[in-house]
Amino acid sequence: WYSATDSASGCGYDKRSAAVGGAFGKIDAMLKILCDMKEKAIIDGASETASNGNLIGYGSGYGAIPYYEGGVGVGCFLRILEKAGYKIVVRDESAAHSDYYYIEKAKDQAAV
């Protein structure tokens, strides 16, 4: 399993998704999910010039290599992962200074 942490400070944006996006960006396997989704979409006939948002989902960055954008809301990341066949097993955002997400590949889903 993989674990990563990140933090965010300041005001005027969604700090939770900035921290979660930063943590996901530190895990190669999480980035591979986005790249696999983009590659599959292109293989299935999508335009190579289509935005990552159209190919993968909102919050997947801009440019050739997708990434987890900060400040877009954690729900965007979770929807992308569910689209890729993952299940959010535990989502605990109740702690004052830390959140916890346990995500696993859904058993009834084929690989992306």
mmCIF file of N, CA and C in Angstrom:
data_model
loop_
_atom_site.group_PDB
_atom_site.id
_atom_site.type_symbol
_atom_site.label_atom_id
_atom_site.label_comp_id
_atom_site.label_asym_id
_atom_site.label_seq_id
_atom_site.Cartn_x
_atom_site.Cartn_y
_atom_site.Cartn_z
ATOM 1 N N TRP A 1 0.831 -1.175 0.000
ATOM 2 C CA TRP A 1 0.000 0.000 0.000
ATOM 3 C C TRP A 1 0.869 1.227 0.000
ATOM 4 N N TYR A 2 0.275 2.338 -0.322
ATOM 5 C CA TYR A 2 1.022 3.582 -0.444
ATOM 6 C C TYR A 2 0.485 4.607 0.554
ATOM 7 N N SER A 3 1.377 5.446 1.023
ATOM 8 C CA SER A 3 0.992 6.500 1.947
ATOM 9 C C SER A 3 1.795 7.750 1.628
ATOM 10 N N ALA A 4 1.147 8.895 1.703
ATOM 11 C CA ALA A 4 1.839 10.161 1.486
ATOM 12 C C ALA A 4 1.092 11.251 2.236
ATOM 13 N N THR A 5 1.802 12.291 2.560
ATOM 14 C CA THR A 5 1.186 13.429 3.234
ATOM 15 C C THR A 5 1.589 14.713 2.524
ATOM 16 N N ASP A 6 0.803 15.731 2.743
ATOM 17 C CA ASP A 6 1.109 17.064 2.254
ATOM 18 C C ASP A 6 0.283 18.035 3.090
ATOM 19 N N SER A 7 0.538 19.300 2.938
ATOM 20 C CA SER A 7 -0.213 20.299 3.697
ATOM 21 C C SER A 7 -0.465 21.506 2.814
ATOM 22 N N ALA A 8 -1.344 22.388 3.289
ATOM 23 C CA ALA A 8 -1.651 23.616 2.563
ATOM 24 C C ALA A 8 -1.988 24.694 3.586
ATOM 25 N N SER A 9 -1.692 25.909 3.241
ATOM 26 C CA SER A 9 -2.025 27.017 4.138
ATOM 27 C C SER A 9 -2.480 28.208 3.311
ATOM 28 N N GLY A 10 -2.920 29.225 3.965
ATOM 29 C CA GLY A 10 -3.389 30.416 3.267
ATOM 30 C C GLY A 10 -4.900 30.471 3.285
ATOM 31 N N CYS A 11 -5.468 31.284 2.426
ATOM 32 C CA CYS A 11 -6.920 31.404 2.370
ATOM 33 C C CYS A 11 -7.363 31.670 0.942
ATOM 34 N N GLY A 12 -8.644 31.495 0.706
ATOM 35 C CA GLY A 12 -9.205 31.802 -0.598
ATOM 36 C C GLY A 12 -9.242 30.650 -1.578
ATOM 37 N N TYR A 13 -8.972 29.433 -1.104
ATOM 38 C CA TYR A 13 -9.041 28.272 -1.996
ATOM 39 C C TYR A 13 -9.287 27.028 -1.149
ATOM 40 N N ASP A 14 -9.516 25.899 -1.788
ATOM 41 C CA ASP A 14 -9.787 24.651 -1.074
ATOM 42 C C ASP A 14 -8.464 24.010 -0.645
ATOM 43 N N LYS A 15 -8.094 24.211 0.592
ATOM 44 C CA LYS A 15 -6.808 23.707 1.096
ATOM 45 C C LYS A 15 -6.791 22.196 1.208
ATOM 46 N N ARG A 16 -7.945 21.594 1.524
ATOM 47 C CA ARG A 16 -7.992 20.136 1.640
ATOM 48 C C ARG A 16 -7.592 19.486 0.315
ATOM 49 N N SER A 17 -8.180 19.952 -0.787
ATOM 50 C CA SER A 17 -7.841 19.332 -2.072
ATOM 51 C C SER A 17 -6.428 19.698 -2.510
ATOM 52 N N ALA A 18 -5.928 20.838 -2.097
ATOM 53 C CA ALA A 18 -4.532 21.178 -2.396
ATOM 54 C C ALA A 18 -3.598 20.194 -1.707
ATOM 55 N N ALA A 19 -3.884 19.875 -0.445
ATOM 56 C CA ALA A 19 -3.047 18.931 0.300
ATOM 57 C C ALA A 19 -3.203 17.510 -0.235
ATOM 58 N N VAL A 20 -4.434 17.102 -0.510
ATOM 59 C CA VAL A 20 -4.660 15.747 -1.042
ATOM 60 C C VAL A 20 -4.030 15.612 -2.425
ATOM 61 N N GLY A 21 -4.199 16.616 -3.280
ATOM 62 C CA GLY A 21 -3.577 16.583 -4.600
ATOM 63 C C GLY A 21 -2.066 16.516 -4.508
ATOM 64 N N GLY A 22 -1.503 17.269 -3.562
ATOM 65 C CA GLY A 22 -0.058 17.217 -3.347
ATOM 66 C C GLY A 22 0.409 15.852 -2.876
ATOM 67 N N ALA A 23 -0.365 15.245 -1.975
ATOM 68 C CA ALA A 23 -0.010 13.903 -1.478
ATOM 69 C C ALA A 23 -0.138 12.869 -2.598
ATOM 70 N N PHE A 24 -1.244 12.910 -3.352
ATOM 71 C CA PHE A 24 -1.421 11.977 -4.471
ATOM 72 C C PHE A 24 -0.296 12.144 -5.491
ATOM 73 N N GLY A 25 0.145 13.360 -5.707
ATOM 74 C CA GLY A 25 1.213 13.626 -6.666
ATOM 75 C C GLY A 25 2.561 13.059 -6.258
ATOM 76 N N LYS A 26 2.707 12.705 -4.989
ATOM 77 C CA LYS A 26 3.943 12.099 -4.494
ATOM 78 C C LYS A 26 3.959 10.581 -4.669
ATOM 79 N N ILE A 27 2.845 10.014 -5.093
ATOM 80 C CA ILE A 27 2.727 8.554 -5.240
ATOM 81 C C ILE A 27 2.669 8.222 -6.726
ATOM 82 N N ASP A 28 3.715 7.603 -7.238
ATOM 83 C CA ASP A 28 3.780 7.268 -8.668
ATOM 84 C C ASP A 28 2.566 6.454 -9.120
ATOM 85 N N ALA A 29 2.095 5.532 -8.290
ATOM 86 C CA ALA A 29 0.950 4.696 -8.657
ATOM 87 C C ALA A 29 -0.313 5.535 -8.848
ATOM 88 N N MET A 30 -0.453 6.611 -8.094
ATOM 89 C CA MET A 30 -1.613 7.494 -8.245
ATOM 90 C C MET A 30 -1.522 8.282 -9.552
ATOM 91 N N LEU A 31 -0.330 8.715 -9.899
ATOM 92 C CA LEU A 31 -0.140 9.416 -11.166
ATOM 93 C C LEU A 31 -0.343 8.473 -12.345
ATOM 94 N N LYS A 32 0.044 7.227 -12.174
ATOM 95 C CA LYS A 32 -0.125 6.225 -13.232
ATOM 96 C C LYS A 32 -1.601 6.011 -13.549
ATOM 97 N N ILE A 33 -2.454 6.100 -12.543
ATOM 98 C CA ILE A 33 -3.894 5.954 -12.783
ATOM 99 C C ILE A 33 -4.360 7.003 -13.791
ATOM 100 N N LEU A 34 -3.946 8.247 -13.578
ATOM 101 C CA LEU A 34 -4.337 9.322 -14.500
ATOM 102 C C LEU A 34 -3.780 9.084 -15.897
ATOM 103 N N CYS A 35 -2.511 8.714 -15.968
ATOM 104 C CA CYS A 35 -1.879 8.481 -17.274
ATOM 105 C C CYS A 35 -2.541 7.318 -18.001
ATOM 106 N N ASP A 36 -2.864 6.263 -17.279
ATOM 107 C CA ASP A 36 -3.535 5.113 -17.885
ATOM 108 C C ASP A 36 -4.916 5.503 -18.407
ATOM 109 N N MET A 37 -5.631 6.324 -17.648
ATOM 110 C CA MET A 37 -6.954 6.772 -18.084
ATOM 111 C C MET A 37 -6.852 7.602 -19.363
ATOM 112 N N LYS A 38 -5.873 8.491 -19.413
ATOM 113 C CA LYS A 38 -5.702 9.328 -20.603
ATOM 114 C C LYS A 38 -5.317 8.471 -21.805
ATOM 115 N N GLU A 39 -4.393 7.564 -21.606
ATOM 116 C CA GLU A 39 -3.966 6.690 -22.699
ATOM 117 C C GLU A 39 -5.132 5.844 -23.216
ATOM 118 N N LYS A 40 -5.927 5.294 -22.303
ATOM 119 C CA LYS A 40 -7.072 4.478 -22.714
ATOM 120 C C LYS A 40 -8.069 5.300 -23.510
ATOM 121 N N ALA A 41 -8.332 6.535 -23.065
ATOM 122 C CA ALA A 41 -9.270 7.393 -23.784
ATOM 123 C C ALA A 41 -8.784 7.659 -25.204
ATOM 124 N N ILE A 42 -7.485 7.896 -25.359
ATOM 125 C CA ILE A 42 -6.927 8.158 -26.693
ATOM 126 C C ILE A 42 -6.976 6.904 -27.552
ATOM 127 N N ILE A 43 -6.640 5.768 -26.976
ATOM 128 C CA ILE A 43 -6.712 4.497 -27.713
ATOM 129 C C ILE A 43 -8.147 4.219 -28.155
ATOM 130 N N ASP A 44 -9.110 4.583 -27.299
ATOM 131 C CA ASP A 44 -10.519 4.362 -27.618
ATOM 132 C C ASP A 44 -11.079 5.384 -28.605
ATOM 133 N N GLY A 45 -10.236 6.311 -29.086
ATOM 134 C CA GLY A 45 -10.650 7.207 -30.145
ATOM 135 C C GLY A 45 -10.764 8.674 -29.778
ATOM 136 N N ALA A 46 -10.507 9.035 -28.544
ATOM 137 C CA ALA A 46 -10.566 10.447 -28.170
ATOM 138 C C ALA A 46 -9.413 11.197 -28.829
ATOM 139 N N SER A 47 -9.623 12.460 -29.072
ATOM 140 C CA SER A 47 -8.586 13.287 -29.671
ATOM 141 C C SER A 47 -7.424 13.474 -28.698
ATOM 142 N N GLU A 48 -6.221 13.374 -29.225
ATOM 143 C CA GLU A 48 -5.030 13.588 -28.399
ATOM 144 C C GLU A 48 -4.941 15.022 -27.901
ATOM 145 N N THR A 49 -5.654 15.921 -28.537
ATOM 146 C CA THR A 49 -5.618 17.321 -28.121
ATOM 147 C C THR A 49 -6.753 17.664 -27.150
ATOM 148 N N ALA A 50 -7.593 16.703 -26.833
ATOM 149 C CA ALA A 50 -8.670 16.948 -25.870
ATOM 150 C C ALA A 50 -8.059 17.243 -24.506
ATOM 151 N N SER A 51 -8.761 18.025 -23.728
ATOM 152 C CA SER A 51 -8.250 18.389 -22.403
ATOM 153 C C SER A 51 -8.285 17.179 -21.467
ATOM 154 N N ASN A 52 -7.404 17.209 -20.480
ATOM 155 C CA ASN A 52 -7.412 16.159 -19.464
ATOM 156 C C ASN A 52 -8.758 16.124 -18.758
ATOM 157 N N GLY A 53 -9.359 17.285 -18.566
ATOM 158 C CA GLY A 53 -10.666 17.334 -17.933
ATOM 159 C C GLY A 53 -11.714 16.547 -18.710
ATOM 160 N N ASN A 54 -11.668 16.628 -20.045
ATOM 161 C CA ASN A 54 -12.614 15.869 -20.870
ATOM 162 C C ASN A 54 -12.258 14.386 -20.927
ATOM 163 N N LEU A 55 -10.980 14.067 -20.928
ATOM 164 C CA LEU A 55 -10.554 12.674 -21.046
ATOM 165 C C LEU A 55 -10.625 11.921 -19.720
ATOM 166 N N ILE A 56 -10.306 12.590 -18.633
ATOM 167 C CA ILE A 56 -10.172 11.940 -17.331
ATOM 168 C C ILE A 56 -11.232 12.433 -16.352
ATOM 169 N N GLY A 57 -11.314 13.727 -16.199
ATOM 170 C CA GLY A 57 -12.248 14.337 -15.269
ATOM 171 C C GLY A 57 -11.687 15.642 -14.753
ATOM 172 N N TYR A 58 -12.578 16.511 -14.291
ATOM 173 C CA TYR A 58 -12.159 17.810 -13.772
ATOM 174 C C TYR A 58 -11.188 17.619 -12.612
ATOM 175 N N GLY A 59 -10.105 18.374 -12.624
ATOM 176 C CA GLY A 59 -9.105 18.287 -11.564
ATOM 177 C C GLY A 59 -7.895 17.455 -11.942
ATOM 178 N N SER A 60 -7.806 17.057 -13.229
ATOM 179 C CA SER A 60 -6.696 16.209 -13.663
ATOM 180 C C SER A 60 -5.595 16.990 -14.373
ATOM 181 N N GLY A 61 -5.578 18.292 -14.189
ATOM 182 C CA GLY A 61 -4.482 19.107 -14.690
ATOM 183 C C GLY A 61 -4.577 19.449 -16.161
ATOM 184 N N TYR A 62 -3.538 20.128 -16.620
ATOM 185 C CA TYR A 62 -3.436 20.602 -17.997
ATOM 186 C C TYR A 62 -2.117 20.136 -18.568
ATOM 187 N N GLY A 63 -2.045 19.998 -19.870
ATOM 188 C CA GLY A 63 -0.811 19.586 -20.503
ATOM 189 C C GLY A 63 -0.790 18.109 -20.819
ATOM 190 N N ALA A 64 0.349 17.675 -21.331
ATOM 191 C CA ALA A 64 0.470 16.299 -21.811
ATOM 192 C C ALA A 64 0.378 15.273 -20.694
ATOM 193 N N ILE A 65 0.957 15.577 -19.553
ATOM 194 C CA ILE A 65 0.963 14.625 -18.439
ATOM 195 C C ILE A 65 -0.024 15.107 -17.383
ATOM 196 N N PRO A 66 -1.053 14.298 -17.104
ATOM 197 C CA PRO A 66 -2.048 14.713 -16.117
ATOM 198 C C PRO A 66 -1.478 14.690 -14.697
ATOM 199 N N TYR A 67 -2.125 15.433 -13.817
ATOM 200 C CA TYR A 67 -1.737 15.505 -12.404
ATOM 201 C C TYR A 67 -2.969 15.895 -11.593
ATOM 202 N N TYR A 68 -2.876 15.771 -10.292
ATOM 203 C CA TYR A 68 -3.969 16.134 -9.401
ATOM 204 C C TYR A 68 -3.847 17.617 -9.070
ATOM 205 N N GLU A 69 -4.777 18.418 -9.577
ATOM 206 C CA GLU A 69 -4.769 19.861 -9.336
ATOM 207 C C GLU A 69 -5.168 20.140 -7.890
ATOM 208 N N GLY A 70 -4.595 21.150 -7.322
ATOM 209 C CA GLY A 70 -5.010 21.574 -6.000
ATOM 210 C C GLY A 70 -6.128 22.589 -6.094
ATOM 211 N N GLY A 71 -6.925 22.682 -5.042
ATOM 212 C CA GLY A 71 -7.956 23.696 -4.960
ATOM 213 C C GLY A 71 -9.225 23.419 -5.733
ATOM 214 N N VAL A 72 -9.421 22.205 -6.210
ATOM 215 C CA VAL A 72 -10.594 21.888 -7.025
ATOM 216 C C VAL A 72 -11.659 21.113 -6.260
ATOM 217 N N GLY A 73 -11.377 20.732 -5.043
ATOM 218 C CA GLY A 73 -12.295 19.918 -4.246
ATOM 219 C C GLY A 73 -11.897 18.453 -4.297
ATOM 220 N N VAL A 74 -11.844 17.833 -3.142
ATOM 221 C CA VAL A 74 -11.450 16.421 -3.063
ATOM 222 C C VAL A 74 -12.413 15.543 -3.842
ATOM 223 N N GLY A 75 -13.678 15.938 -3.904
ATOM 224 C CA GLY A 75 -14.662 15.147 -4.640
ATOM 225 C C GLY A 75 -14.269 14.905 -6.082
ATOM 226 N N CYS A 76 -13.592 15.860 -6.690
ATOM 227 C CA CYS A 76 -13.129 15.679 -8.077
ATOM 228 C C CYS A 76 -12.179 14.497 -8.174
ATOM 229 N N PHE A 77 -11.242 14.408 -7.232
ATOM 230 C CA PHE A 77 -10.275 13.304 -7.239
ATOM 231 C C PHE A 77 -10.984 11.975 -7.011
ATOM 232 N N LEU A 78 -11.914 11.958 -6.069
ATOM 233 C CA LEU A 78 -12.606 10.715 -5.746
ATOM 234 C C LEU A 78 -13.468 10.254 -6.922
ATOM 235 N N ARG A 79 -14.096 11.189 -7.645
ATOM 236 C CA ARG A 79 -14.866 10.810 -8.837
ATOM 237 C C ARG A 79 -13.950 10.244 -9.929
ATOM 238 N N ILE A 80 -12.783 10.840 -10.105
ATOM 239 C CA ILE A 80 -11.824 10.319 -11.084
ATOM 240 C C ILE A 80 -11.428 8.893 -10.715
ATOM 241 N N LEU A 81 -11.111 8.672 -9.446
ATOM 242 C CA LEU A 81 -10.698 7.338 -9.004
ATOM 243 C C LEU A 81 -11.832 6.330 -9.143
ATOM 244 N N GLU A 82 -13.053 6.732 -8.841
ATOM 245 C CA GLU A 82 -14.191 5.827 -9.019
ATOM 246 C C GLU A 82 -14.381 5.492 -10.495
ATOM 247 N N LYS A 83 -14.218 6.485 -11.361
ATOM 248 C CA LYS A 83 -14.301 6.262 -12.813
ATOM 249 C C LYS A 83 -13.235 5.258 -13.264
ATOM 250 N N ALA A 84 -12.082 5.280 -12.599
ATOM 251 C CA ALA A 84 -10.987 4.364 -12.932
ATOM 252 C C ALA A 84 -11.175 2.982 -12.314
ATOM 253 N N GLY A 85 -12.257 2.801 -11.553
ATOM 254 C CA GLY A 85 -12.533 1.485 -10.982
ATOM 255 C C GLY A 85 -12.062 1.305 -9.554
ATOM 256 N N TYR A 86 -11.858 2.390 -8.840
ATOM 257 C CA TYR A 86 -11.445 2.317 -7.450
ATOM 258 C C TYR A 86 -12.622 2.605 -6.540
ATOM 259 N N LYS A 87 -12.540 2.101 -5.340
ATOM 260 C CA LYS A 87 -13.587 2.275 -4.347
ATOM 261 C C LYS A 87 -13.005 3.023 -3.155
ATOM 262 N N ILE A 88 -13.710 4.038 -2.702
ATOM 263 C CA ILE A 88 -13.281 4.774 -1.518
ATOM 264 C C ILE A 88 -13.839 4.004 -0.330
ATOM 265 N N VAL A 89 -12.957 3.317 0.400
ATOM 266 C CA VAL A 89 -13.371 2.454 1.502
ATOM 267 C C VAL A 89 -13.579 3.276 2.763
ATOM 268 N N VAL A 90 -12.656 4.166 3.058
ATOM 269 C CA VAL A 90 -12.765 5.031 4.238
ATOM 270 C C VAL A 90 -12.448 6.456 3.810
ATOM 271 N N ARG A 91 -13.309 7.358 4.224
ATOM 272 C CA ARG A 91 -13.102 8.792 3.977
ATOM 273 C C ARG A 91 -13.366 9.490 5.302
ATOM 274 N N ASP A 92 -12.310 9.858 6.000
ATOM 275 C CA ASP A 92 -12.454 10.497 7.301
ATOM 276 C C ASP A 92 -11.845 11.891 7.252
ATOM 277 N N GLU A 93 -12.701 12.882 7.240
ATOM 278 C CA GLU A 93 -12.271 14.273 7.202
ATOM 279 C C GLU A 93 -12.670 14.990 8.490
ATOM 280 N N SER A 94 -12.732 14.234 9.594
ATOM 281 C CA SER A 94 -13.232 14.795 10.843
ATOM 282 C C SER A 94 -12.147 15.357 11.746
ATOM 283 N N ALA A 95 -10.902 15.003 11.522
ATOM 284 C CA ALA A 95 -9.826 15.464 12.398
ATOM 285 C C ALA A 95 -9.502 16.931 12.131
ATOM 286 N N ALA A 96 -9.044 17.608 13.145
ATOM 287 C CA ALA A 96 -8.738 19.035 13.013
ATOM 288 C C ALA A 96 -7.534 19.294 12.117
ATOM 289 N N HIS A 97 -6.547 18.415 12.129
ATOM 290 C CA HIS A 97 -5.309 18.684 11.393
ATOM 291 C C HIS A 97 -4.897 17.574 10.438
ATOM 292 N N SER A 98 -5.731 16.576 10.235
ATOM 293 C CA SER A 98 -5.390 15.529 9.276
ATOM 294 C C SER A 98 -6.660 14.841 8.788
ATOM 295 N N ASP A 99 -6.630 14.395 7.545
ATOM 296 C CA ASP A 99 -7.720 13.636 6.944
ATOM 297 C C ASP A 99 -7.160 12.296 6.506
ATOM 298 N N TYR A 100 -8.033 11.336 6.304
ATOM 299 C CA TYR A 100 -7.609 9.989 5.967
ATOM 300 C C TYR A 100 -8.507 9.443 4.868
ATOM 301 N N TYR A 101 -7.885 8.884 3.831
ATOM 302 C CA TYR A 101 -8.620 8.254 2.742
ATOM 303 C C TYR A 101 -8.019 6.887 2.496
ATOM 304 N N TYR A 102 -8.849 5.856 2.476
ATOM 305 C CA TYR A 102 -8.395 4.511 2.129
ATOM 306 C C TYR A 102 -9.113 4.138 0.842
ATOM 307 N N ILE A 103 -8.337 3.897 -0.204
ATOM 308 C CA ILE A 103 -8.870 3.670 -1.541
ATOM 309 C C ILE A 103 -8.315 2.342 -2.047
ATOM 310 N N GLU A 104 -9.189 1.518 -2.620
ATOM 311 C CA GLU A 104 -8.709 0.252 -3.171
ATOM 312 C C GLU A 104 -9.394 -0.031 -4.495
ATOM 313 N N LYS A 105 -8.750 -0.865 -5.287
ATOM 314 C CA LYS A 105 -9.317 -1.265 -6.579
ATOM 315 C C LYS A 105 -10.556 -2.083 -6.325
ATOM 316 N N ALA A 106 -11.667 -1.683 -6.924
ATOM 317 C CA ALA A 106 -12.908 -2.430 -6.769
ATOM 318 C C ALA A 106 -12.728 -3.810 -7.371
ATOM 319 N N LYS A 107 -13.138 -4.824 -6.665
ATOM 320 C CA LYS A 107 -12.916 -6.208 -7.103
ATOM 321 C C LYS A 107 -13.656 -6.557 -8.380
ATOM 322 N N ASP A 108 -14.774 -5.890 -8.631
ATOM 323 C CA ASP A 108 -15.570 -6.224 -9.825
ATOM 324 C C ASP A 108 -15.218 -5.361 -11.030
ATOM 325 N N GLN A 109 -14.131 -4.587 -10.941
ATOM 326 C CA GLN A 109 -13.730 -3.703 -12.032
ATOM 327 C C GLN A 109 -12.483 -4.238 -12.732
ATOM 328 N N ALA A 110 -12.475 -4.118 -14.038
ATOM 329 C CA ALA A 110 -11.276 -4.459 -14.810
ATOM 330 C C ALA A 110 -10.266 -3.322 -14.668
ATOM 331 N N ALA A 111 -9.033 -3.613 -14.903
ATOM 332 C CA ALA A 111 -7.987 -2.589 -14.829
ATOM 333 C C ALA A 111 -8.214 -1.535 -15.900
ATOM 334 N N VAL A 112 -7.825 -0.312 -15.581
ATOM 335 C CA VAL A 112 -7.962 0.797 -16.534
ATOM 336 C C VAL A 112 -6.973 0.608 -17.660
#
